[in-house]
Amino acid sequence: MSDLEGLAREVALCTGCPLHHGRTKAVPGEGPPDAQIMFIGEAPGFHEDQQGRPFVGAAGRFLEELLASIDLTRDDVFIANVIKCRPPGNRDPLPDEIEACRPFLDRQIDLISPKLVVTLGRFSMARAFPNARISRIHGSPRKINGVLYYPMYHPAAALHQPSLRRVIAEDMERIPELIEQIEQIDESPPPMEAEQLRLF
Ligand code: URA
């Protein structure tokens, strides 16, 4: 069993926060263990909870379209979430739930060691860009501890606000160019400094 499979098994058995009481299936994430690009969403919804797989509902269909626009399929990338069990009624994840799940996501990023981590939505963005506003920083990459993070709106945002569809599609289209330029992107200053320098 690979380390990632072992981790997925731990996730399936996890009782680290109350969300395990209501889950049908935990959703550890999926994709090649050596994926160059990792997408991190927020939390499983109804369909993900039923199937134990990330992004298999309406937002997932849009994500697949976006991937196709840069000649990728979901089998080319690793897709995970900030929390691995569905919150009741799809409410926002609570800080304690995010903390309880954090070690799993940290380990996934370490094991996969992707060239690019694309954060989808504000909960995922907050890992790398605490206190930032997604409307300001979407589409602005930042390297932290050797990992390049790229914040994007959550695909579900476009389902509620159709004008975001184009914004999300444009941010997605920049990904191939970012992968090419990765070596030239410098490590970013710590968040406070970045804020003071008005980098975003
Ligand atoms: N939204 C997410 O953030 N993750 C999923 O897996 C599905 C929908």
CSV table of C-alpha atoms and ligand atoms in Angstrom, one decimal:
chain,number,residue,atom,x,y,z
A,1,MET,CA,0.0,0.0,0.0
A,2,SER,CA,1.4,3.4,-0.9
A,3,ASP,CA,1.6,6.2,1.6
A,4,LEU,CA,-1.3,8.0,0.0
A,5,GLU,CA,-3.4,4.9,0.1
A,6,GLY,CA,-2.5,4.5,3.8
A,7,LEU,CA,-3.5,8.1,4.4
A,8,ALA,CA,-6.8,7.6,2.5
A,9,ARG,CA,-7.5,4.6,4.8
A,10,GLU,CA,-6.8,6.7,7.9
A,11,VAL,CA,-9.2,9.4,6.6
A,12,ALA,CA,-11.9,6.7,6.1
A,13,LEU,CA,-11.6,5.7,9.7
A,14,CYS,CA,-11.1,9.2,11.2
A,15,THR,CA,-13.1,10.2,14.2
A,16,GLY,CA,-11.2,13.4,14.7
A,17,CYS,CA,-14.2,15.7,14.6
A,18,PRO,CA,-17.9,15.4,14.9
A,19,LEU,CA,-18.4,15.3,11.1
A,20,HIS,CA,-17.7,11.6,11.1
A,21,HIS,CA,-21.1,10.9,12.7
A,22,GLY,CA,-23.0,12.1,9.6
A,23,ARG,CA,-20.8,10.9,6.8
A,24,THR,CA,-21.8,8.2,4.3
A,25,LYS,CA,-18.2,8.1,3.0
A,26,ALA,CA,-15.2,10.2,3.7
A,27,VAL,CA,-13.6,11.8,0.7
A,28,PRO,CA,-9.8,11.7,1.0
A,29,GLY,CA,-9.1,12.9,-2.6
A,30,GLU,CA,-7.8,11.2,-5.7
A,31,GLY,CA,-5.3,11.5,-8.5
A,32,PRO,CA,-1.9,10.3,-9.5
A,33,PRO,CA,0.6,10.3,-6.6
A,34,ASP,CA,3.1,12.2,-8.7
A,35,ALA,CA,0.6,14.8,-10.0
A,36,GLN,CA,2.2,18.1,-11.1
A,37,ILE,CA,-0.9,20.0,-10.2
A,38,MET,CA,-3.1,19.6,-7.1
A,39,PHE,CA,-6.5,21.2,-6.7
A,40,ILE,CA,-7.9,21.8,-3.2
A,41,GLY,CA,-11.6,22.5,-2.8
A,42,GLU,CA,-13.6,23.1,0.3
A,43,ALA,CA,-15.5,20.1,1.5
A,44,PRO,CA,-17.5,17.2,0.1
A,45,GLY,CA,-21.1,17.9,-0.8
A,46,PHE,CA,-24.0,15.4,-1.2
A,47,HIS,CA,-22.8,13.5,-4.2
A,48,GLU,CA,-19.2,13.4,-3.0
A,49,ASP,CA,-20.4,12.0,0.4
A,50,GLN,CA,-22.4,9.3,-1.4
A,51,GLN,CA,-19.5,8.3,-3.7
A,52,GLY,CA,-16.4,9.0,-1.6
A,53,ARG,CA,-14.9,10.9,-4.5
A,54,PRO,CA,-14.2,14.7,-4.8
A,55,PHE,CA,-16.0,17.0,-7.2
A,56,VAL,CA,-18.5,14.6,-8.7
A,57,GLY,CA,-21.5,17.0,-8.7
A,58,ALA,CA,-22.3,20.2,-10.6
A,59,ALA,CA,-19.2,22.0,-9.5
A,60,GLY,CA,-17.1,19.0,-10.5
A,61,ARG,CA,-18.6,19.1,-14.0
A,62,PHE,CA,-17.5,22.7,-14.4
A,63,LEU,CA,-14.0,21.8,-13.0
A,64,GLU,CA,-13.7,19.1,-15.6
A,65,GLU,CA,-14.7,21.6,-18.3
A,66,LEU,CA,-12.0,24.0,-17.0
A,67,LEU,CA,-9.4,21.2,-17.0
A,68,ALA,CA,-10.4,20.3,-20.6
A,69,SER,CA,-9.8,23.9,-21.6
A,70,ILE,CA,-6.1,23.4,-20.8
A,71,ASP,CA,-6.0,19.9,-22.2
A,72,LEU,CA,-6.1,18.1,-18.9
A,73,THR,CA,-8.6,15.6,-17.5
A,74,ARG,CA,-9.3,14.9,-13.8
A,75,ASP,CA,-7.0,11.8,-14.1
A,76,ASP,CA,-4.0,14.1,-14.7
A,77,VAL,CA,-4.3,16.1,-11.5
A,78,PHE,CA,-4.8,15.3,-7.8
A,79,ILE,CA,-8.0,16.7,-6.4
A,80,ALA,CA,-8.6,17.0,-2.6
A,81,ASN,CA,-10.5,19.1,-0.1
A,82,VAL,CA,-9.7,21.1,3.0
A,83,ILE,CA,-12.0,18.9,5.0
A,84,LYS,CA,-12.7,15.3,4.1
A,85,CYS,CA,-16.2,14.8,5.4
A,86,ARG,CA,-19.4,16.5,4.4
A,87,PRO,CA,-20.7,19.3,6.7
A,88,PRO,CA,-24.4,19.0,7.4
A,89,GLY,CA,-26.5,20.8,4.8
A,90,ASN,CA,-23.3,21.8,3.0
A,91,ARG,CA,-22.7,24.5,5.5
A,92,ASP,CA,-19.2,26.2,5.6
A,93,PRO,CA,-16.5,24.2,7.4
A,94,LEU,CA,-15.9,25.3,11.0
A,95,PRO,CA,-12.4,26.3,12.2
A,96,ASP,CA,-12.2,23.2,14.5
A,97,GLU,CA,-13.1,20.9,11.6
A,98,ILE,CA,-10.4,22.6,9.4
A,99,GLU,CA,-7.9,22.2,12.1
A,100,ALA,CA,-8.8,18.5,12.7
A,101,CYS,CA,-8.3,17.8,9.0
A,102,ARG,CA,-5.2,19.9,8.5
A,103,PRO,CA,-2.7,17.2,9.1
A,104,PHE,CA,-4.2,15.1,6.3
A,105,LEU,CA,-4.0,17.8,3.8
A,106,ASP,CA,-0.5,18.8,4.9
A,107,ARG,CA,0.6,15.2,4.4
A,108,GLN,CA,-1.0,14.9,1.0
A,109,ILE,CA,0.8,18.0,-0.2
A,110,ASP,CA,4.1,16.7,1.2
A,111,LEU,CA,3.7,13.2,-0.4
A,112,ILE,CA,2.5,14.5,-3.8
A,113,SER,CA,4.9,17.4,-3.8
A,114,PRO,CA,3.1,19.1,-6.7
A,115,LYS,CA,4.6,21.9,-8.8
A,116,LEU,CA,1.4,23.9,-8.3
A,117,VAL,CA,-1.3,23.9,-5.7
A,118,VAL,CA,-4.5,25.5,-7.0
A,119,THR,CA,-6.7,26.6,-4.1
A,120,LEU,CA,-10.4,26.7,-5.0
A,121,GLY,CA,-12.5,29.1,-2.9
A,122,ARG,CA,-11.7,31.0,0.3
A,123,PHE,CA,-11.3,28.2,2.8
A,124,SER,CA,-8.7,26.5,0.7
A,125,MET,CA,-7.1,29.9,-0.1
A,126,ALA,CA,-6.8,30.7,3.6
A,127,ARG,CA,-4.1,28.1,4.0
A,128,ALA,CA,-1.6,30.0,2.0
A,129,PHE,CA,-3.2,33.5,2.0
A,130,PRO,CA,-4.6,34.1,5.5
A,131,ASN,CA,-6.8,37.2,5.7
A,132,ALA,CA,-6.7,37.8,2.0
A,133,ARG,CA,-9.8,38.5,-0.1
A,134,ILE,CA,-10.4,36.2,-3.0
A,135,SER,CA,-11.7,39.0,-5.1
A,136,ARG,CA,-8.3,40.7,-4.8
A,137,ILE,CA,-5.9,37.9,-5.1
A,138,HIS,CA,-7.4,35.3,-7.4
A,139,GLY,CA,-5.1,34.6,-10.2
A,140,SER,CA,-2.0,35.8,-8.3
A,141,PRO,CA,0.5,33.0,-7.6
A,142,ARG,CA,2.7,33.0,-4.6
A,143,LYS,CA,5.5,30.6,-3.6
A,144,ILE,CA,5.7,29.5,0.0
A,145,ASN,CA,8.3,27.0,1.3
A,146,GLY,CA,9.0,26.0,-2.2
A,147,VAL,CA,5.4,25.3,-3.1
A,148,LEU,CA,3.6,27.5,-5.6
A,149,TYR,CA,0.1,28.4,-4.6
A,150,TYR,CA,-2.4,29.7,-7.1
A,151,PRO,CA,-5.7,31.0,-5.7
A,152,MET,CA,-8.9,30.7,-7.8
A,153,TYR,CA,-12.6,31.2,-7.1
A,154,HIS,CA,-14.4,28.0,-6.3
A,155,PRO,CA,-16.1,26.5,-9.4
A,156,ALA,CA,-19.4,26.5,-7.5
A,157,ALA,CA,-19.2,30.3,-7.3
A,158,ALA,CA,-19.9,30.5,-11.0
A,159,LEU,CA,-23.0,28.4,-10.6
A,160,HIS,CA,-24.4,31.1,-8.3
A,161,GLN,CA,-22.9,34.0,-10.0
A,162,PRO,CA,-22.6,33.4,-13.8
A,163,SER,CA,-20.4,36.5,-14.4
A,164,LEU,CA,-17.6,34.7,-12.5
A,165,ARG,CA,-17.5,31.9,-15.1
A,166,ARG,CA,-15.3,34.0,-17.4
A,167,VAL,CA,-13.0,35.1,-14.5
A,168,ILE,CA,-12.5,31.5,-13.4
A,169,ALA,CA,-11.9,30.3,-17.0
A,170,GLU,CA,-9.3,33.0,-17.5
A,171,ASP,CA,-7.4,32.2,-14.3
A,172,MET,CA,-7.5,28.5,-15.3
A,173,GLU,CA,-6.0,29.4,-18.7
A,174,ARG,CA,-2.9,30.8,-17.1
A,175,ILE,CA,-2.0,27.5,-15.5
A,176,PRO,CA,0.1,26.1,-18.3
A,177,GLU,CA,2.2,29.3,-18.5
A,178,LEU,CA,2.7,29.2,-14.7
A,179,ILE,CA,4.0,25.7,-14.8
A,180,GLU,CA,6.5,26.7,-17.5
A,181,GLN,CA,7.7,29.7,-15.5
A,182,ILE,CA,7.8,28.0,-12.1
A,183,GLU,CA,11.5,28.1,-11.6
A,184,GLN,CA,11.6,31.8,-12.2
A,185,ILE,CA,9.0,32.7,-9.6
A,186,ASP,CA,10.7,33.8,-6.4
A,187,GLU,CA,9.7,32.9,-2.9
A,188,SER,CA,7.1,35.4,-1.6
A,189,PRO,CA,7.7,37.5,1.5
A,190,PRO,CA,5.7,36.5,4.6
A,191,PRO,CA,2.0,37.6,4.6
A,192,MET,CA,2.4,40.7,6.8
A,193,GLU,CA,5.2,42.0,4.6
A,194,ALA,CA,3.2,41.2,1.4
A,195,GLU,CA,0.3,43.1,2.8
A,196,GLN,CA,2.5,46.1,3.6
A,197,LEU,CA,4.1,46.0,0.2
A,198,ARG,CA,0.6,45.8,-1.3
A,199,LEU,CA,1.6,42.9,-3.5
A,200,PHE,CA,-2.0,41.8,-4.0
B,1,URA,N1,-17.1,21.3,-3.6
B,1,URA,C1,-15.9,21.1,-3.0
B,1,URA,O1,-15.3,22.0,-2.5
B,1,URA,N2,-15.4,19.9,-3.0
B,1,URA,C2,-16.0,18.9,-3.5
B,1,URA,O2,-15.4,17.8,-3.5
B,1,URA,C3,-17.2,19.1,-4.2
B,1,URA,C4,-17.7,20.3,-4.2
